[in-house]
Amino acid sequence: MSLRSTAATVVTDNITPTDTTDSISSTDYVEDVSPGQGALPPRAWYAPGSSDAASLSLNGRWRFRLSGTADAEDGSFAAEGYDAGDWAEVSVPGHWVLQGDGAFGSPIYTNHLYPFPVDPPRVPTENPTGDHLRTFDLPDDWPTADGTDGDDTDTVLLRFDGVESCARVWLNGTELGEFKGSRLPHEFAVGHLLKPAGNVLAVRVHQWSAGSYLEDQDQWWLPGIFRDVTLLHRPAGAVTDFFVHASYDHVEGAGTLRVDSDVPGRVTVPALGVDVATGEPVTVPVDPWTAETPKLYDGVLATAGERVRLRIGFRTVVLEDGLIKVNGRPVLLKGVNRHEWHPERGRALDLDTMREDVLLMKRHNINAVRTSHYPPHPAFLDLCDEYGLWVIDECDLETHGFVEQAWRDNPVDDDRWTPALLDRAARMVERDKNHPSVVLWSLGNEAGTGRGLTAMAEWIRDRDGSRLIHYEGDWNCRDTDVYSRMYAPHEEVERIGQGLDGGPHRRRELPFIQCEYGHAMGNGPGGLADYQHIFETYNRIQGGFVWEWIDHGIADERYGFAYGGDFGEELHDGNFVCDGLLFPDRTPSPGLVEYKKVIEPVRMGGEGRGGTVRVTNRYDFADLSALAFAWSYEVDGETVESGTLSVPALAPGESAEVKLPEPPAVVGGGESQWTVRALLADDTAWGPRGHVVAWAQLPVARTPWPAVAASVSPVASGERLITLGPAAFDARTGDLRTIGTTQLTGLRLDVWRAPTDNDHGAHWQTDPRLGPLWRKLGLHRMRHRLDAVEPGDDALTVRTRVAPAGWEVGLATVYRWTSDGSRLKLTVAVTPEGEWTLPLPRLGIRFGLPSSAAGVRWFGGGPGEAYPDTRSASMLGLWHSTVDELQTPYVRPQENGARADVRWAELGGLRIEGDPEFWFTARRWTTEQLDAANHLTDLRPDGDRVWVNLDHGQMGIGSQSCGPGALPQYHLRARRTEFSFVFSATETGD
Ligand code: IPT
């Protein structure tokens, strides 16, 4: 007996349907480790619309009744004639906890802890159980609308694409079976039970089951029928299962197609002149499929009873020379981990949302997706085929909570669970095997190691030798074809790239990927560019997948977006569920903009004065013919001239020095630069003509720093004031009061930022975590001691010491004010005192302006935020924004919104020039208010003030919320520092 049939046996163990509605009392199946009974063997999935067989969607409003335990109600609701008139309703697909305004319980978020006692396979008595009921008629044109099976061999299947976590199903009072495996399809034969009208479909769904032990992914626990329910007519002679084998011989430029089908038939591919019997190979010249060039050939699989549309992509995946090669070439994965998420509908995603994900990925230069940590809605993979993404398809398996007991009793190392594991592997592989986009199968995530995983790998290899196998949890790579890790620090990845990481012999021969890195929680991730540099340097490293695609925040009027704990969960992991490159509403976060720049497929650079730009094609397969290139020449951020650049259609890996035009003659000085852009030359499936794929700036000339002659003296004015040029100061405290007509509040040194999630770090991190250390040191409560206010001949000098209570460390801070009569210059000199062992969060000044300061213009980095290790996408230009729009709405509020490299900024009637450039931040609340906020709704404008930070330095961001902190070169060390700002009134006064 082959392994395939072993798994199939597990899933074909049909029960005989019986009319059991009045005898159902046992709920033993809930805690049974078996995958279930009654479902048909798994098979290839195709969208109902790609077949000429009839289908009927059973999505929509269903009657719903919630009970607190698995056995609270009997099965009588499944009987025909049952009156569910007083039941509530829910939408299917959907999760009941996200419907009914809280009447149906609440979501629970835990990272890896099981939200119930760990006693496998037992689950709590309190087991929310949702009875779902709907009636339906067969449409008039349904082939067997007379209610019979039509032809003797006609059948009808009832398909569930996803139910969490365990379902028991009845049709017209007859039990069909029960199943587990939440994100996997299950089909039942129902033709013999159907009637033309008044069919009653009853589904009992239990939130907790033995299957829950295998589904401990880091996400919300969301019970329900969350994917489609479909009735599929299967005419006599219809397709059952089929396997499209479409390989590509890159030497010959030929594709070989063979479609194996359980029901024989013919395969036609008109564009290739192919017309062959199933099972028969044919080799023809083809264009291959790659994620960059997703060429699909339309074909048809025709059996006696059905025609199924095929979308065939020819490609060959191999492990060769220690590398993952597709069509003969190594690939560099620039990936993301994608959980399915919608802020209102949870994991019940519609096709538009799936397409939006794919389009957003393509537009941000992402070329790979790991379907963390379960097979996605199958239609998502159709989109990956169509638009072009490499996919690691991951099985619905995680047993992470067992780590808390040193993996004791881990189901993946316990033979009793192996049938369930094999069932999951088979359901994934059989469902998804016909997608060219799927290049690796992943056994699951964070499940330790064990015999069950090995059995899965062996079964998969036997069934589909055309793809490679991934699993991160086994660093010895016993079952896998790629050495995969998560969150390895840069230095370790570099060592792995150099082959200096040792490890067992098998591992040393394998390529390396980071299946998770760059933890995109809150502000960050920092250090992506540094990783990418390493990925591109060492052949063995074939890229990685940022964790993760989208924040799983739940739209909630109370909070903006809710996260763990907001529903009163007894165990939860807070906002660790919001760690995506997209905000919950799919707005790209600065992290995604940064990632897009870091992984751009065309690298450009050079010396602006040199007259050329060096262009490198970093695609793996595509030449540059799909791109157009444009240049512009800017002076002080204003475009003086622009044009197109002719770049040869370089092959992958090739570079060229491309001549720039003569620089335009510019009158007067100014900061000048070239900006070069690579754009889509034409509309594509995923982006419009003109969409920017890559860009670079080449500096030509810098302007000198602003000079202010200290030509006027401070003058005592009345008893309490000192004036200096346009400014007035408090004579006693040295505080700046006004510049011209603009009032300023509280200008002083500032070192505090509202710690980011990465500053906080994950609690299990062994490296020092800055957030808690900063707070312990008291950097959020610095005191400012005034030592002297010294009006001199050409300056007003204010001497202070800035230090936290309780500690010896301090920053001797001298503010030196000078003026030429109209402009005011501040030079801040900071000298650390005592032993500073921690880097500073920030170093600069902050002050309040009247709230009328609503608009900002600046010349510097933009348009979005940037920090020392997240600044790749910061483009030097002339930008404007409102203060409100400067804010980045991290679901848990934290430091955000800094603009890098700012030469000057104007707001509230003030012009501020830096010497040197500075980090600019402005918000309508204080850092303390930002720090205290837990949700976006906690942030309320501070009545009459806009708070401005002008920073000489910012601490890097890093990725320590799950991974390494900021690299040493991005640390803001306390050291003697001097920096200046020049203030003047703007011409317009606003
Ligand atoms: C890793 C998990 O694989 C992933 O599901 C997610 O939890 C991520 O971390 C953090 O957001 S496991 C990690 C704690 C080593």
Short mmCIF file of C-alpha atoms in Angstrom, two decimals, residues 420-789:
data_model
loop_
_atom_site.label_atom_id
_atom_site.label_comp_id
_atom_site.label_asym_id
_atom_site.label_seq_id
_atom_site.Cartn_x
_atom_site.Cartn_y
_atom_site.Cartn_z
CA ALA A 420 -4.51 13.49 11.16
CA LEU A 421 -1.17 14.92 10.02
CA LEU A 422 -1.20 12.85 6.85
CA ASP A 423 -4.76 13.85 6.19
CA ARG A 424 -3.76 17.51 6.43
CA ALA A 425 -0.75 17.02 4.16
CA ALA A 426 -2.88 15.19 1.61
CA ARG A 427 -5.67 17.74 1.69
CA MET A 428 -3.19 20.55 1.04
CA VAL A 429 -1.20 18.83 -1.68
CA GLU A 430 -4.17 17.39 -3.50
CA ARG A 431 -6.04 20.66 -3.38
CA ASP A 432 -3.17 22.87 -4.53
CA LYS A 433 -0.98 20.65 -6.68
CA ASN A 434 -1.93 22.25 -9.98
CA HIS A 435 -0.61 25.72 -9.23
CA PRO A 436 2.60 26.70 -10.96
CA SER A 437 3.06 29.39 -8.29
CA VAL A 438 3.48 26.78 -5.57
CA VAL A 439 7.16 25.91 -5.58
CA LEU A 440 7.63 24.59 -2.06
CA TRP A 441 5.40 22.66 0.29
CA SER A 442 5.78 23.53 3.93
CA LEU A 443 4.90 20.94 6.55
CA GLY A 444 3.63 23.56 8.96
CA ASN A 445 5.04 25.99 11.48
CA GLU A 446 6.51 25.78 14.97
CA ALA A 447 5.57 22.20 15.66
CA GLY A 448 8.89 20.98 17.03
CA THR A 449 10.15 17.79 15.49
CA GLY A 450 8.80 14.30 15.29
CA ARG A 451 7.88 11.22 13.36
CA GLY A 452 4.61 12.68 12.20
CA LEU A 453 6.42 15.42 10.32
CA THR A 454 8.70 12.88 8.72
CA ALA A 455 5.68 10.87 7.65
CA MET A 456 4.16 13.98 6.10
CA ALA A 457 7.37 14.78 4.23
CA GLU A 458 7.64 11.24 2.94
CA TRP A 459 4.06 11.19 1.79
CA ILE A 460 4.45 14.54 0.03
CA ARG A 461 7.67 13.50 -1.71
CA ASP A 462 6.04 10.35 -2.92
CA ARG A 463 2.99 12.14 -4.24
CA ASP A 464 4.70 15.17 -5.74
CA GLY A 465 8.38 14.97 -6.52
CA SER A 466 8.18 18.17 -8.55
CA ARG A 467 8.45 20.54 -5.62
CA LEU A 468 10.75 21.02 -2.65
CA ILE A 469 9.87 20.68 1.01
CA HIS A 470 10.19 23.35 3.66
CA TYR A 471 9.85 23.26 7.41
CA GLU A 472 11.59 25.64 9.76
CA GLY A 473 11.30 23.71 12.99
CA ASP A 474 14.01 21.19 12.25
CA TRP A 475 17.40 22.87 12.02
CA ASN A 476 18.95 19.55 11.10
CA CYS A 477 16.89 19.52 7.91
CA ARG A 478 16.08 15.87 8.23
CA ASP A 479 12.90 16.18 6.18
CA THR A 480 13.50 19.33 4.21
CA ASP A 481 15.24 20.61 1.08
CA VAL A 482 16.10 24.02 2.42
CA TYR A 483 17.67 25.22 5.62
CA SER A 484 15.14 27.66 6.97
CA ARG A 485 15.27 29.86 10.02
CA MET A 486 13.35 32.69 11.54
CA TYR A 487 14.66 35.97 12.94
CA ALA A 488 18.33 34.98 12.74
CA PRO A 489 20.42 38.09 13.32
CA HIS A 490 22.35 39.66 10.46
CA GLU A 491 25.67 38.41 11.64
CA GLU A 492 24.46 34.82 11.83
CA VAL A 493 22.86 35.00 8.40
CA GLU A 494 26.14 36.27 7.06
CA ARG A 495 27.96 33.33 8.61
CA ILE A 496 25.44 30.95 7.08
CA GLY A 497 26.01 32.65 3.75
CA GLN A 498 29.70 32.03 4.10
CA GLY A 499 29.04 28.39 4.97
CA LEU A 500 30.63 28.85 8.38
CA ASP A 501 27.60 27.79 10.36
CA GLY A 502 28.54 24.14 10.62
CA GLY A 503 25.58 21.91 11.32
CA PRO A 504 24.95 18.41 10.06
CA HIS A 505 26.30 17.43 6.70
CA ARG A 506 22.90 17.41 5.06
CA ARG A 507 22.24 20.98 6.11
CA ARG A 508 25.58 22.21 4.85
CA GLU A 509 24.58 21.18 1.34
CA LEU A 510 21.32 23.10 1.42
CA PRO A 511 20.34 26.63 0.47
CA PHE A 512 19.21 28.98 3.18
CA ILE A 513 16.15 31.14 3.55
CA GLN A 514 14.72 33.15 6.40
CA CYS A 515 11.10 32.04 6.41
CA GLU A 516 10.45 34.86 8.87
CA TYR A 517 12.48 37.98 9.52
CA GLY A 518 11.97 41.72 9.83
CA HIS A 519 9.19 41.63 12.41
CA ALA A 520 6.87 44.37 11.17
CA MET A 521 5.29 45.15 14.53
CA GLY A 522 4.60 48.83 15.05
CA ASN A 523 7.30 51.21 13.89
CA GLY A 524 9.74 49.22 11.76
CA PRO A 525 11.12 46.76 10.94
CA GLY A 526 14.59 48.26 11.04
CA GLY A 527 17.57 46.69 9.36
CA LEU A 528 15.87 45.37 6.20
CA ALA A 529 18.41 46.99 3.90
CA ASP A 530 21.23 45.40 5.87
CA TYR A 531 19.60 41.98 5.52
CA GLN A 532 19.01 42.48 1.83
CA HIS A 533 22.63 43.36 1.34
CA ILE A 534 23.62 40.04 2.92
CA PHE A 535 20.99 38.13 0.92
CA GLU A 536 22.38 39.58 -2.29
CA THR A 537 25.99 38.94 -1.36
CA TYR A 538 25.90 35.18 -0.70
CA ASN A 539 24.56 32.71 -3.23
CA ARG A 540 23.54 30.25 -0.56
CA ILE A 541 21.07 32.73 0.83
CA GLN A 542 17.96 32.74 -1.26
CA GLY A 543 16.09 35.49 0.46
CA GLY A 544 13.42 35.69 3.04
CA PHE A 545 9.88 36.48 4.07
CA VAL A 546 9.12 39.48 6.21
CA TRP A 547 6.86 38.75 9.15
CA GLU A 548 4.15 39.63 8.28
CA TRP A 549 1.83 41.02 5.66
CA ILE A 550 -0.99 42.63 7.62
CA ASP A 551 -1.91 43.71 11.15
CA HIS A 552 -4.74 41.54 12.45
CA GLY A 553 -6.47 44.47 14.16
CA ILE A 554 -10.24 44.12 14.49
CA ALA A 555 -12.29 47.18 13.56
CA ASP A 556 -13.80 48.34 16.82
CA GLU A 557 -15.54 51.60 17.63
CA ARG A 558 -14.03 51.69 21.09
CA TYR A 559 -10.47 51.49 19.94
CA GLY A 560 -10.11 52.11 16.25
CA PHE A 561 -8.63 48.65 15.95
CA ALA A 562 -8.79 46.10 18.72
CA TYR A 563 -6.02 43.67 19.62
CA GLY A 564 -5.40 40.93 22.17
CA GLY A 565 -6.96 41.65 25.56
CA ASP A 566 -9.57 44.02 24.19
CA PHE A 567 -12.25 41.36 24.47
CA GLY A 568 -11.42 40.48 28.07
CA GLU A 569 -9.51 37.33 27.21
CA GLU A 570 -8.08 35.60 30.25
CA LEU A 571 -4.86 34.82 28.37
CA HIS A 572 -3.67 36.98 25.54
CA ASP A 573 -0.66 38.45 23.81
CA GLY A 574 -1.75 42.03 23.35
CA ASN A 575 -0.79 43.79 20.17
CA PHE A 576 1.64 41.08 19.06
CA VAL A 577 -1.15 40.31 16.61
CA CYS A 578 -0.52 43.65 14.89
CA ASP A 579 2.81 43.06 13.21
CA GLY A 580 2.15 43.58 9.54
CA LEU A 581 3.39 45.71 6.69
CA LEU A 582 -0.19 46.80 6.11
CA PHE A 583 -2.42 48.43 8.68
CA PRO A 584 -5.59 46.39 9.28
CA ASP A 585 -7.46 48.43 6.64
CA ARG A 586 -4.73 47.59 4.10
CA THR A 587 -3.11 51.01 4.09
CA PRO A 588 0.59 50.40 3.46
CA SER A 589 2.68 51.20 6.51
CA PRO A 590 6.07 52.89 6.19
CA GLY A 591 7.56 49.42 6.65
CA LEU A 592 6.08 48.31 3.34
CA VAL A 593 7.30 51.41 1.56
CA GLU A 594 10.75 50.72 2.95
CA TYR A 595 10.62 47.06 1.93
CA LYS A 596 9.58 48.01 -1.59
CA LYS A 597 12.65 50.21 -1.90
CA VAL A 598 15.00 47.70 -0.30
CA ILE A 599 14.02 44.89 -2.67
CA GLU A 600 13.62 46.94 -5.82
CA PRO A 601 14.58 44.86 -8.84
CA VAL A 602 16.59 47.58 -10.51
CA ARG A 603 19.53 49.04 -8.65
CA MET A 604 20.70 52.49 -9.70
CA GLY A 605 23.39 54.70 -8.35
CA GLY A 606 26.54 56.60 -8.89
CA GLU A 607 28.13 59.97 -8.48
CA GLY A 608 25.83 62.70 -9.69
CA ARG A 609 28.74 64.73 -10.94
CA GLY A 610 30.12 61.82 -12.90
CA GLY A 611 27.58 62.23 -15.70
CA THR A 612 26.40 58.60 -15.62
CA VAL A 613 24.12 56.40 -13.61
CA ARG A 614 24.90 52.76 -13.10
CA VAL A 615 21.87 50.57 -13.72
CA THR A 616 21.78 46.92 -12.63
CA ASN A 617 19.05 44.46 -13.44
CA ARG A 618 18.35 42.46 -10.31
CA TYR A 619 15.49 40.40 -11.66
CA ASP A 620 16.13 36.67 -11.82
CA PHE A 621 14.38 36.11 -15.17
CA ALA A 622 13.10 39.30 -16.77
CA ASP A 623 15.12 41.75 -18.80
CA LEU A 624 14.42 45.43 -18.42
CA SER A 625 12.29 45.80 -21.53
CA ALA A 626 9.09 46.25 -19.52
CA LEU A 627 10.50 49.36 -17.89
CA ALA A 628 10.98 52.93 -19.01
CA PHE A 629 13.44 55.23 -17.31
CA ALA A 630 13.02 58.88 -16.45
CA TRP A 631 15.32 61.48 -14.99
CA SER A 632 14.73 64.79 -13.33
CA TYR A 633 17.19 67.41 -12.17
CA GLU A 634 16.22 69.20 -9.00
CA VAL A 635 17.55 72.28 -7.31
CA ASP A 636 16.48 72.83 -3.72
CA GLY A 637 13.81 70.25 -4.29
CA GLU A 638 12.29 71.98 -7.34
CA THR A 639 12.47 70.10 -10.62
CA VAL A 640 14.34 72.23 -13.12
CA GLU A 641 14.29 69.83 -16.01
CA SER A 642 13.23 66.26 -16.67
CA GLY A 643 13.31 63.76 -19.46
CA THR A 644 13.56 60.14 -20.38
CA LEU A 645 16.63 58.00 -20.20
CA SER A 646 17.44 55.32 -22.64
CA VAL A 647 18.56 52.17 -20.83
CA PRO A 648 19.40 48.96 -22.67
CA ALA A 649 17.14 45.97 -22.01
CA LEU A 650 19.73 44.47 -19.69
CA ALA A 651 19.48 40.75 -18.99
CA PRO A 652 19.16 39.57 -15.37
CA GLY A 653 22.33 40.36 -13.47
CA GLU A 654 23.70 42.73 -16.11
CA SER A 655 24.75 46.31 -15.42
CA ALA A 656 25.40 49.32 -17.58
CA GLU A 657 26.72 52.84 -17.09
CA VAL A 658 24.05 55.00 -18.63
CA LYS A 659 24.89 58.53 -19.69
CA LEU A 660 22.89 61.28 -18.04
CA PRO A 661 22.13 64.43 -20.04
CA GLU A 662 24.16 67.62 -19.59
CA PRO A 663 23.06 69.13 -16.31
CA PRO A 664 20.80 72.13 -16.87
CA ALA A 665 22.41 75.55 -16.43
CA VAL A 666 21.15 76.83 -13.10
CA VAL A 667 21.48 80.39 -11.95
CA GLY A 668 22.66 80.73 -8.38
CA GLY A 669 23.66 78.05 -5.93
CA GLY A 670 21.38 75.53 -4.34
CA GLU A 671 21.32 71.88 -3.53
CA SER A 672 21.14 69.97 -6.77
CA GLN A 673 20.66 66.32 -7.63
CA TRP A 674 19.46 63.87 -10.21
CA THR A 675 16.51 61.63 -9.49
CA VAL A 676 16.27 58.61 -11.76
CA ARG A 677 13.20 56.41 -11.88
CA ALA A 678 12.40 53.03 -13.41
CA LEU A 679 8.72 52.93 -14.35
CA LEU A 680 6.36 50.47 -15.94
CA ALA A 681 6.55 51.28 -19.64
CA ASP A 682 2.99 50.05 -20.22
CA ASP A 683 -0.02 49.02 -18.23
CA THR A 684 0.47 45.57 -16.78
CA ALA A 685 -1.93 43.21 -15.06
CA TRP A 686 -0.84 44.58 -11.70
CA GLY A 687 0.21 48.16 -12.24
CA PRO A 688 -0.44 51.09 -14.52
CA ARG A 689 2.02 52.56 -16.94
CA GLY A 690 4.22 55.00 -15.05
CA HIS A 691 4.10 53.03 -11.78
CA VAL A 692 7.49 53.54 -10.10
CA VAL A 693 9.34 50.26 -9.65
CA ALA A 694 12.70 51.65 -8.53
CA TRP A 695 14.43 54.96 -8.06
CA ALA A 696 17.66 56.56 -6.99
CA GLN A 697 19.00 59.99 -6.25
CA LEU A 698 22.47 61.13 -7.23
CA PRO A 699 23.64 64.21 -5.37
CA VAL A 700 25.44 66.90 -7.37
CA ALA A 701 25.98 69.88 -5.08
CA ARG A 702 25.12 70.80 -1.52
CA THR A 703 24.42 74.24 -0.19
CA PRO A 704 26.44 75.50 2.74
CA TRP A 705 24.86 75.40 6.18
CA PRO A 706 22.97 78.54 7.13
CA ALA A 707 25.20 81.30 8.49
CA VAL A 708 24.00 83.83 11.02
CA ALA A 709 26.35 86.64 12.01
CA ALA A 710 26.08 87.18 15.76
CA SER A 711 25.70 90.88 15.26
CA VAL A 712 23.15 91.91 17.87
CA SER A 713 23.29 91.68 21.63
CA PRO A 714 20.74 90.46 24.13
CA VAL A 715 18.87 93.38 25.71
CA ALA A 716 17.00 93.41 28.98
CA SER A 717 13.46 94.45 28.33
CA GLY A 718 11.44 95.39 31.35
CA GLU A 719 11.98 93.31 34.42
CA ARG A 720 11.25 89.92 33.10
CA LEU A 721 12.34 89.72 29.52
CA ILE A 722 15.47 89.61 27.46
CA THR A 723 15.19 90.28 23.77
CA LEU A 724 17.63 89.11 21.15
CA GLY A 725 16.90 90.02 17.55
CA PRO A 726 13.38 88.71 16.78
CA ALA A 727 13.16 86.72 20.01
CA ALA A 728 12.13 87.34 23.59
CA PHE A 729 13.25 85.19 26.54
CA ASP A 730 12.26 84.87 30.15
CA ALA A 731 15.05 86.73 31.92
CA ARG A 732 15.00 84.46 34.94
CA THR A 733 14.71 81.01 33.32
CA GLY A 734 16.21 81.71 29.93
CA ASP A 735 13.12 80.15 28.33
CA LEU A 736 12.37 81.22 24.79
CA ARG A 737 8.97 82.95 24.71
CA THR A 738 8.46 84.35 21.23
CA ILE A 739 10.05 84.59 17.85
CA GLY A 740 8.42 87.53 16.09
CA THR A 741 4.74 87.06 16.76
CA THR A 742 4.99 83.31 17.24
CA GLN A 743 4.71 82.05 20.80
CA LEU A 744 6.77 79.06 21.80
CA THR A 745 6.30 76.86 24.86
CA GLY A 746 8.79 74.76 26.74
CA LEU A 747 11.70 74.68 24.33
CA ARG A 748 14.31 72.38 25.79
CA LEU A 749 16.45 69.34 25.28
CA ASP A 750 14.51 66.14 24.74
CA VAL A 751 15.78 62.57 24.78
CA TRP A 752 12.53 60.63 25.15
CA ARG A 753 10.43 58.86 22.61
CA ALA A 754 7.29 56.83 23.18
CA PRO A 755 8.91 53.40 23.00
CA THR A 756 8.14 51.44 19.88
CA ASP A 757 7.18 47.79 19.97
CA ASN A 758 10.73 47.10 18.87
CA ASP A 759 12.09 49.26 21.70
CA HIS A 760 10.00 47.22 24.14
CA GLY A 761 11.31 43.99 22.67
CA ALA A 762 9.72 40.61 23.16
CA HIS A 763 9.73 39.38 26.74
CA TRP A 764 11.73 36.28 25.83
CA GLN A 765 14.61 38.26 24.34
CA THR A 766 17.84 37.66 26.15
CA ASP A 767 19.63 40.67 24.67
CA PRO A 768 19.02 43.88 26.58
CA ARG A 769 15.68 45.44 25.72
CA LEU A 770 15.97 49.16 25.53
CA GLY A 771 12.42 50.26 26.27
CA PRO A 772 12.33 48.86 29.81
CA LEU A 773 15.93 49.92 30.47
CA TRP A 774 15.27 53.46 29.30
CA ARG A 775 12.27 53.69 31.53
CA LYS A 776 14.16 52.28 34.46
CA LEU A 777 16.84 54.90 33.95
CA GLY A 778 14.12 57.53 33.87
CA LEU A 779 14.71 58.96 30.43
CA HIS A 780 10.98 59.69 30.29
CA ARG A 781 11.21 61.87 33.40
CA MET A 782 14.32 63.93 32.86
CA ARG A 783 14.69 66.94 35.09
CA HIS A 784 16.14 70.19 33.82
CA ARG A 785 18.28 72.05 36.35
CA LEU A 786 18.98 75.65 35.49
CA ASP A 787 22.57 76.61 36.24
CA ALA A 788 22.91 80.01 34.61
CA VAL A 789 21.30 82.55 32.31
#
